[in-house]
Amino acid sequence: MIYSAPYIAIITVFLICGGLAWNYRNNRTLQYTLIGVCAGLLVFFFGLRGFCFYDWNVYYPLYESKHWGNLLAPYSGQSANLGFNLLMVVCKSIFDNYFFFQFVLTVINTYLLIRFLKKKVDNIPLTLAFVVCMGGLYIYTDLMRNGIAILLFVNALEFIEKRRILPYFLICLLALSFHKSSLLFFPLYFFLHRKINKWVYISVFIAGNVILLFKIPVFLNLVSLFAGFISKDLQRHINGYTILMNQVGFVISIGYLERLLTGVLVFIYMDRIRQLRADANIFINSMLLYFFMFFFFSEFKTLSSRLSVLFCYSYWIIWPTLIRSFVYKGNRLLFIAFLAVYCLLKINGSTNTPVAKYENVLFKHQPYHLRQIYYRKHFNEAKE
């Protein structure tokens, strides 16, 4: 609990501001004030953080090694990302400090996020609590390259709705300059806006749950069909991984129950969601892609989480829309209460580890070499 306290605090502030925005929805001055406070808190909290979580181990040495002369050179097995490297070197030229670069990146991310939310939701402070809990925590900390690519992409979604392929592809190209996973965004232009049959949706959702619950190694089975022809060693590795996966029992967590509830509610209220939103198909399909990536790739935990996070933005829109979908005010408040409790529990579970220990660079914080010693000491503990 001690490590998660700062993160719980920021979620609590967003929830309180969301409650104020809900009660005083007609007061435009208060609405803008609350948005400004919450956006400022995001920048302060994440932009001025010390060495938290994991990937600063990669980004700090990368920052130290980068200069104008090696802009396109890969680093430690990482592919070169021109946009990210260029932003890094420009910041380094202005003020050579890793935390300054981190701050600038956070400001850009927050601008892109607020710009997107202003067009899509009525209660931005409440939605920011959903954002941080559903992918945003990692976008702001570990996924420095991938995060800005995702936030660029969500701002391109309006061009799918308007059927403007040129600006959509240009923004996706910009996102690709930050992370190669953005390649997945290009083909989405051609089908993300299409109306999916609700029975197709629920069939894919049920199939994904079956694969997860019964630990069916879909892709391992597909690969193993051809592995024997390619390499006997590869076949042995696949068999060993399959045995290991079967030895690990599946625990029904609150996270799984939330996905189950969200998936079922989207199915039940799909027609209502489409009535409330002109762009509903984009986010319903994005939600289905999130479930597909999470459930169907569940045999590969890291791959599953890295692919599903590309579509975590669907939660940021679907949850607020589901709140509006309930006819009775009591049901709305009950659902909001559930989401608030879930967000607090999820953020606690995600951050209650030593590597998540929060430090702010304006106050006392560990320098890189000391934090690295601390990180190595507690790394295995964080993974347990």
Short mmCIF file of C-alpha atoms in Angstrom, two decimals, residues 15-345:
data_model
loop_
_atom_site.label_atom_id
_atom_site.label_comp_id
_atom_site.label_asym_id
_atom_site.label_seq_id
_atom_site.Cartn_x
_atom_site.Cartn_y
_atom_site.Cartn_z
CA LEU A 15 -12.69 11.00 -9.19
CA ILE A 16 -13.51 13.94 -6.91
CA CYS A 17 -13.10 16.40 -9.77
CA GLY A 18 -15.25 14.10 -11.90
CA GLY A 19 -17.97 14.23 -9.23
CA LEU A 20 -17.82 18.03 -9.20
CA ALA A 21 -17.97 18.13 -12.99
CA TRP A 22 -21.03 15.84 -12.86
CA ASN A 23 -22.89 17.94 -10.28
CA TYR A 24 -22.04 21.30 -11.86
CA ARG A 25 -22.16 20.26 -15.51
CA ASN A 26 -23.79 23.55 -16.56
CA ASN A 27 -21.06 25.73 -15.01
CA ARG A 28 -18.64 26.13 -17.94
CA THR A 29 -16.11 28.13 -15.93
CA LEU A 30 -15.86 25.37 -13.31
CA GLN A 31 -15.66 22.73 -16.04
CA TYR A 32 -12.65 24.42 -17.66
CA THR A 33 -11.05 24.96 -14.25
CA LEU A 34 -11.40 21.29 -13.35
CA ILE A 35 -9.96 20.21 -16.71
CA GLY A 36 -7.02 22.58 -16.22
CA VAL A 37 -6.36 21.34 -12.69
CA CYS A 38 -6.46 17.69 -13.75
CA ALA A 39 -4.30 18.25 -16.84
CA GLY A 40 -1.80 20.18 -14.71
CA LEU A 41 -1.77 17.39 -12.15
CA LEU A 42 -1.04 14.84 -14.88
CA VAL A 43 1.91 16.89 -16.10
CA PHE A 44 3.21 17.52 -12.59
CA PHE A 45 2.84 13.93 -11.42
CA PHE A 46 4.17 12.08 -14.46
CA GLY A 47 6.28 14.77 -16.11
CA LEU A 48 8.33 15.41 -12.97
CA ARG A 49 8.57 11.79 -11.81
CA GLY A 50 11.88 10.22 -10.95
CA PHE A 51 12.98 6.79 -12.11
CA CYS A 52 9.77 4.78 -11.68
CA PHE A 53 8.78 1.37 -13.03
CA TYR A 54 10.97 -0.39 -15.59
CA ASP A 55 11.79 1.14 -18.95
CA TRP A 56 13.83 4.11 -17.72
CA ASN A 57 16.62 1.49 -17.69
CA VAL A 58 16.47 1.63 -21.47
CA TYR A 59 15.50 5.25 -22.08
CA TYR A 60 18.05 6.93 -19.82
CA PRO A 61 21.11 5.25 -21.44
CA LEU A 62 19.51 5.86 -24.85
CA TYR A 63 19.14 9.55 -24.02
CA GLU A 64 22.74 9.76 -22.83
CA SER A 65 24.04 8.14 -26.03
CA LYS A 66 21.98 10.10 -28.57
CA HIS A 67 23.24 13.12 -30.50
CA TRP A 68 22.78 14.60 -33.95
CA GLY A 69 25.45 12.33 -35.42
CA ASN A 70 23.75 9.02 -34.56
CA LEU A 71 20.11 9.98 -34.97
CA LEU A 72 19.20 6.86 -36.96
CA ALA A 73 21.50 4.41 -35.21
CA PRO A 74 19.75 1.58 -33.31
CA TYR A 75 20.52 1.20 -29.62
CA SER A 76 20.97 -2.06 -27.70
CA GLY A 77 18.86 -4.09 -30.11
CA GLN A 78 16.15 -1.40 -30.26
CA SER A 79 15.07 -0.27 -33.71
CA ALA A 80 15.74 3.35 -34.63
CA ASN A 81 12.67 5.58 -34.31
CA LEU A 82 13.33 8.83 -36.14
CA GLY A 83 10.53 10.85 -34.57
CA PHE A 84 11.35 9.80 -31.03
CA ASN A 85 15.11 10.23 -31.51
CA LEU A 86 14.64 13.63 -33.14
CA LEU A 87 12.46 14.84 -30.26
CA MET A 88 15.04 13.53 -27.82
CA VAL A 89 17.97 15.27 -29.51
CA VAL A 90 16.07 18.56 -29.90
CA CYS A 91 15.23 18.55 -26.19
CA LYS A 92 18.83 17.65 -25.41
CA SER A 93 20.02 20.61 -27.49
CA ILE A 94 17.73 22.99 -25.59
CA PHE A 95 18.54 21.69 -22.11
CA ASP A 96 20.68 18.59 -21.63
CA ASN A 97 18.76 16.86 -18.88
CA TYR A 98 16.86 13.56 -19.13
CA PHE A 99 14.10 14.79 -16.85
CA PHE A 100 13.55 17.83 -19.08
CA PHE A 101 13.03 15.50 -22.04
CA GLN A 102 10.66 13.38 -19.95
CA PHE A 103 8.73 16.51 -18.97
CA VAL A 104 8.40 17.71 -22.57
CA LEU A 105 7.17 14.26 -23.65
CA THR A 106 4.56 14.30 -20.87
CA VAL A 107 3.34 17.76 -21.92
CA ILE A 108 2.93 16.53 -25.52
CA ASN A 109 1.12 13.39 -24.38
CA THR A 110 -1.21 15.39 -22.15
CA TYR A 111 -1.99 17.86 -24.91
CA LEU A 112 -2.83 15.02 -27.33
CA LEU A 113 -4.92 13.26 -24.68
CA ILE A 114 -6.96 16.32 -23.65
CA ARG A 115 -7.45 17.30 -27.30
CA PHE A 116 -8.89 13.87 -28.00
CA LEU A 117 -11.10 13.73 -24.90
CA LYS A 118 -12.55 17.22 -25.45
CA LYS A 119 -14.14 15.95 -28.66
CA LYS A 120 -15.34 12.62 -27.27
CA VAL A 121 -16.51 12.83 -23.62
CA ASP A 122 -18.53 15.16 -21.41
CA ASN A 123 -16.68 14.57 -18.14
CA ILE A 124 -12.93 14.78 -18.75
CA PRO A 125 -11.80 14.65 -15.06
CA LEU A 126 -13.70 11.40 -14.48
CA THR A 127 -12.42 9.98 -17.76
CA LEU A 128 -8.83 10.77 -16.75
CA ALA A 129 -9.25 8.32 -13.85
CA PHE A 130 -10.26 5.71 -16.43
CA VAL A 131 -7.35 6.69 -18.67
CA VAL A 132 -4.68 6.26 -15.99
CA CYS A 133 -6.09 2.91 -14.86
CA MET A 134 -6.72 1.51 -18.33
CA GLY A 135 -3.38 1.83 -20.10
CA GLY A 136 -2.50 5.42 -19.27
CA LEU A 137 -0.22 4.54 -16.36
CA TYR A 138 2.08 2.63 -18.70
CA ILE A 139 1.72 5.13 -21.53
CA TYR A 140 3.01 7.83 -19.19
CA THR A 141 5.80 5.71 -17.66
CA ASP A 142 7.12 2.65 -19.48
CA LEU A 143 5.75 3.14 -23.01
CA MET A 144 7.47 6.41 -23.85
CA ARG A 145 7.74 5.64 -27.58
CA ASN A 146 4.62 3.55 -27.93
CA GLY A 147 2.58 5.93 -25.77
CA ILE A 148 3.00 9.00 -27.96
CA ALA A 149 2.27 6.83 -31.02
CA ILE A 150 -1.04 5.67 -29.47
CA LEU A 151 -2.04 9.22 -28.56
CA LEU A 152 -1.24 10.44 -32.06
CA PHE A 153 -3.37 7.62 -33.45
CA VAL A 154 -6.42 8.38 -31.30
CA ASN A 155 -6.36 11.91 -32.68
CA ALA A 156 -6.46 10.42 -36.18
CA LEU A 157 -9.65 8.44 -35.48
CA GLU A 158 -11.82 11.41 -36.49
CA PHE A 159 -10.47 11.07 -40.03
CA ILE A 160 -11.72 7.48 -40.21
CA GLU A 161 -15.18 8.79 -39.36
CA LYS A 162 -14.87 11.60 -41.94
CA ARG A 163 -13.33 9.20 -44.54
CA ARG A 164 -10.28 11.40 -45.07
CA ILE A 165 -7.51 8.96 -45.86
CA LEU A 166 -4.64 11.42 -46.45
CA PRO A 167 -4.56 13.13 -43.01
CA TYR A 168 -5.20 9.76 -41.36
CA PHE A 169 -2.21 8.12 -43.06
CA LEU A 170 0.00 11.16 -42.43
CA ILE A 171 -0.70 11.00 -38.69
CA CYS A 172 -0.11 7.23 -38.72
CA LEU A 173 3.22 7.82 -40.47
CA LEU A 174 4.13 10.29 -37.75
CA ALA A 175 3.12 7.71 -35.13
CA LEU A 176 5.24 5.11 -36.96
CA SER A 177 8.27 7.38 -36.53
CA PHE A 178 7.84 6.86 -32.78
CA HIS A 179 7.07 3.13 -32.67
CA LYS A 180 6.84 0.34 -35.23
CA SER A 181 3.67 -1.09 -33.66
CA SER A 182 1.89 1.79 -35.43
CA LEU A 183 1.99 -0.34 -38.58
CA LEU A 184 -1.14 -2.01 -37.20
CA PHE A 185 -3.01 1.30 -37.39
CA PHE A 186 -2.82 1.69 -41.18
CA PRO A 187 -5.27 -1.06 -42.25
CA LEU A 188 -7.78 0.01 -39.58
CA TYR A 189 -8.89 2.86 -41.85
CA PHE A 190 -10.69 0.38 -44.07
CA PHE A 191 -12.82 -1.45 -41.51
CA LEU A 192 -12.77 0.19 -38.05
CA HIS A 193 -15.81 2.31 -38.93
CA ARG A 194 -17.92 -0.57 -40.20
CA LYS A 195 -20.97 -1.73 -38.29
CA ILE A 196 -20.33 -5.14 -36.79
CA ASN A 197 -23.19 -7.52 -36.08
CA LYS A 198 -23.66 -7.79 -32.32
CA TRP A 199 -23.80 -11.59 -32.56
CA VAL A 200 -20.43 -11.66 -34.31
CA TYR A 201 -19.11 -9.46 -31.51
CA ILE A 202 -20.38 -11.74 -28.73
CA SER A 203 -19.18 -14.88 -30.56
CA VAL A 204 -15.62 -13.55 -30.75
CA PHE A 205 -15.85 -12.40 -27.13
CA ILE A 206 -17.05 -15.82 -25.91
CA ALA A 207 -14.38 -17.61 -27.96
CA GLY A 208 -11.71 -15.41 -26.38
CA ASN A 209 -12.97 -16.19 -22.88
CA VAL A 210 -12.94 -19.92 -23.63
CA ILE A 211 -9.35 -19.68 -24.89
CA LEU A 212 -8.29 -17.83 -21.74
CA LEU A 213 -10.19 -19.94 -19.20
CA PHE A 214 -9.18 -23.29 -20.66
CA LYS A 215 -5.66 -22.13 -21.59
CA ILE A 216 -6.01 -23.21 -25.21
CA PRO A 217 -2.66 -22.49 -26.93
CA VAL A 218 -4.11 -21.38 -30.27
CA PHE A 219 -0.98 -19.90 -31.79
CA LEU A 220 1.37 -22.44 -30.26
CA ASN A 221 -0.70 -25.18 -31.88
CA LEU A 222 -0.61 -23.40 -35.22
CA VAL A 223 3.15 -22.89 -35.03
CA SER A 224 3.76 -26.46 -33.86
CA LEU A 225 2.07 -27.78 -37.03
CA PHE A 226 4.98 -26.43 -39.04
CA ALA A 227 7.74 -26.35 -36.41
CA GLY A 228 8.60 -30.02 -36.86
CA PHE A 229 9.39 -29.39 -40.51
CA ILE A 230 11.50 -26.36 -39.67
CA SER A 231 13.51 -27.48 -36.65
CA LYS A 232 13.29 -30.26 -34.08
CA ASP A 233 14.78 -27.88 -31.50
CA LEU A 234 11.99 -25.40 -32.17
CA GLN A 235 9.44 -28.19 -31.72
CA ARG A 236 11.00 -29.13 -28.36
CA HIS A 237 10.92 -25.49 -27.21
CA ILE A 238 7.24 -25.20 -28.14
CA ASN A 239 6.40 -28.46 -26.35
CA GLY A 240 8.30 -27.29 -23.25
CA TYR A 241 6.54 -23.92 -23.24
CA THR A 242 3.15 -25.63 -23.63
CA ILE A 243 3.83 -27.91 -20.66
CA LEU A 244 4.98 -24.93 -18.56
CA MET A 245 1.87 -22.93 -19.51
CA ASN A 246 -0.41 -25.81 -18.52
CA GLN A 247 1.26 -26.01 -15.11
CA VAL A 248 0.34 -22.41 -14.33
CA GLY A 249 -3.22 -22.23 -13.06
CA PHE A 250 -5.59 -19.47 -14.10
CA VAL A 251 -6.93 -17.34 -11.28
CA ILE A 252 -10.20 -15.47 -11.83
CA SER A 253 -9.14 -11.94 -10.90
CA ILE A 254 -11.10 -8.74 -10.52
CA GLY A 255 -9.50 -7.64 -13.80
CA TYR A 256 -11.00 -10.63 -15.60
CA LEU A 257 -14.40 -10.00 -14.01
CA GLU A 258 -14.25 -6.36 -15.15
CA ARG A 259 -13.51 -7.42 -18.74
CA LEU A 260 -16.32 -9.93 -18.59
CA LEU A 261 -18.74 -7.28 -17.31
CA THR A 262 -17.61 -4.64 -19.81
CA GLY A 263 -17.82 -7.06 -22.73
CA VAL A 264 -21.33 -8.20 -21.78
CA LEU A 265 -22.55 -4.63 -21.18
CA VAL A 266 -21.27 -3.52 -24.59
CA PHE A 267 -23.24 -6.40 -26.14
CA ILE A 268 -26.42 -5.57 -24.21
CA TYR A 269 -26.27 -1.81 -24.80
CA MET A 270 -24.71 -1.87 -28.29
CA ASP A 271 -27.77 -0.37 -29.96
CA ARG A 272 -28.02 2.31 -27.28
CA ILE A 273 -24.32 3.17 -27.66
CA ARG A 274 -24.87 3.61 -31.38
CA GLN A 275 -27.78 5.94 -30.68
CA LEU A 276 -25.64 8.08 -28.38
CA ARG A 277 -22.53 8.27 -30.55
CA ALA A 278 -22.13 8.88 -34.27
CA ASP A 279 -18.67 7.30 -34.04
CA ALA A 280 -19.84 4.34 -31.93
CA ASN A 281 -18.74 1.70 -34.45
CA ILE A 282 -15.13 2.86 -34.24
CA PHE A 283 -14.99 2.36 -30.48
CA ILE A 284 -17.08 -0.82 -30.40
CA ASN A 285 -14.71 -2.36 -32.96
CA SER A 286 -11.72 -1.03 -31.01
CA MET A 287 -13.13 -2.64 -27.87
CA LEU A 288 -13.45 -5.95 -29.73
CA LEU A 289 -9.85 -5.64 -30.96
CA TYR A 290 -8.75 -5.03 -27.37
CA PHE A 291 -10.52 -8.21 -26.21
CA PHE A 292 -9.16 -10.16 -29.19
CA MET A 293 -5.57 -9.14 -28.49
CA PHE A 294 -5.93 -9.79 -24.77
CA PHE A 295 -7.73 -13.14 -24.91
CA PHE A 296 -6.43 -14.77 -28.09
CA PHE A 297 -2.78 -13.97 -27.30
CA SER A 298 -3.14 -14.83 -23.60
CA GLU A 299 -0.63 -17.69 -23.95
CA PHE A 300 2.02 -14.97 -24.39
CA LYS A 301 1.50 -12.60 -21.47
CA THR A 302 3.86 -9.84 -22.61
CA LEU A 303 2.66 -9.95 -26.21
CA SER A 304 -0.96 -9.96 -25.06
CA SER A 305 -0.51 -6.86 -22.90
CA ARG A 306 1.58 -4.99 -25.49
CA LEU A 307 -0.93 -5.61 -28.29
CA SER A 308 -4.06 -4.97 -26.24
CA VAL A 309 -2.71 -1.65 -24.92
CA LEU A 310 -2.83 -0.33 -28.50
CA PHE A 311 -6.62 -0.33 -28.15
CA CYS A 312 -6.95 0.63 -24.49
CA TYR A 313 -8.37 3.97 -25.64
CA SER A 314 -11.67 2.15 -26.31
CA TYR A 315 -12.21 1.98 -22.53
CA TRP A 316 -11.77 5.75 -22.27
CA ILE A 317 -14.82 6.24 -24.51
CA ILE A 318 -16.93 3.11 -23.93
CA TRP A 319 -17.11 3.46 -20.13
CA PRO A 320 -18.41 7.08 -20.19
CA THR A 321 -20.86 6.10 -22.94
CA LEU A 322 -22.10 3.11 -20.93
CA ILE A 323 -22.76 5.48 -18.01
CA ARG A 324 -25.01 7.51 -20.29
CA SER A 325 -26.67 4.37 -21.63
CA PHE A 326 -28.44 3.54 -18.38
CA VAL A 327 -31.96 4.95 -18.29
CA TYR A 328 -32.26 5.17 -14.50
CA LYS A 329 -30.03 7.54 -12.54
CA GLY A 330 -29.58 4.96 -9.78
CA ASN A 331 -28.08 2.48 -12.26
CA ARG A 332 -25.72 5.18 -13.54
CA LEU A 333 -24.51 5.98 -10.03
CA LEU A 334 -24.11 2.28 -9.24
CA PHE A 335 -21.99 1.75 -12.35
CA ILE A 336 -19.90 4.85 -11.59
CA ALA A 337 -19.36 3.55 -8.04
CA PHE A 338 -18.23 0.19 -9.43
CA LEU A 339 -15.81 1.86 -11.85
CA ALA A 340 -14.42 4.11 -9.10
CA VAL A 341 -13.80 1.19 -6.74
CA TYR A 342 -12.34 -0.88 -9.56
CA CYS A 343 -9.98 1.94 -10.60
CA LEU A 344 -8.71 2.30 -7.04
CA LEU A 345 -8.20 -1.46 -6.67
#
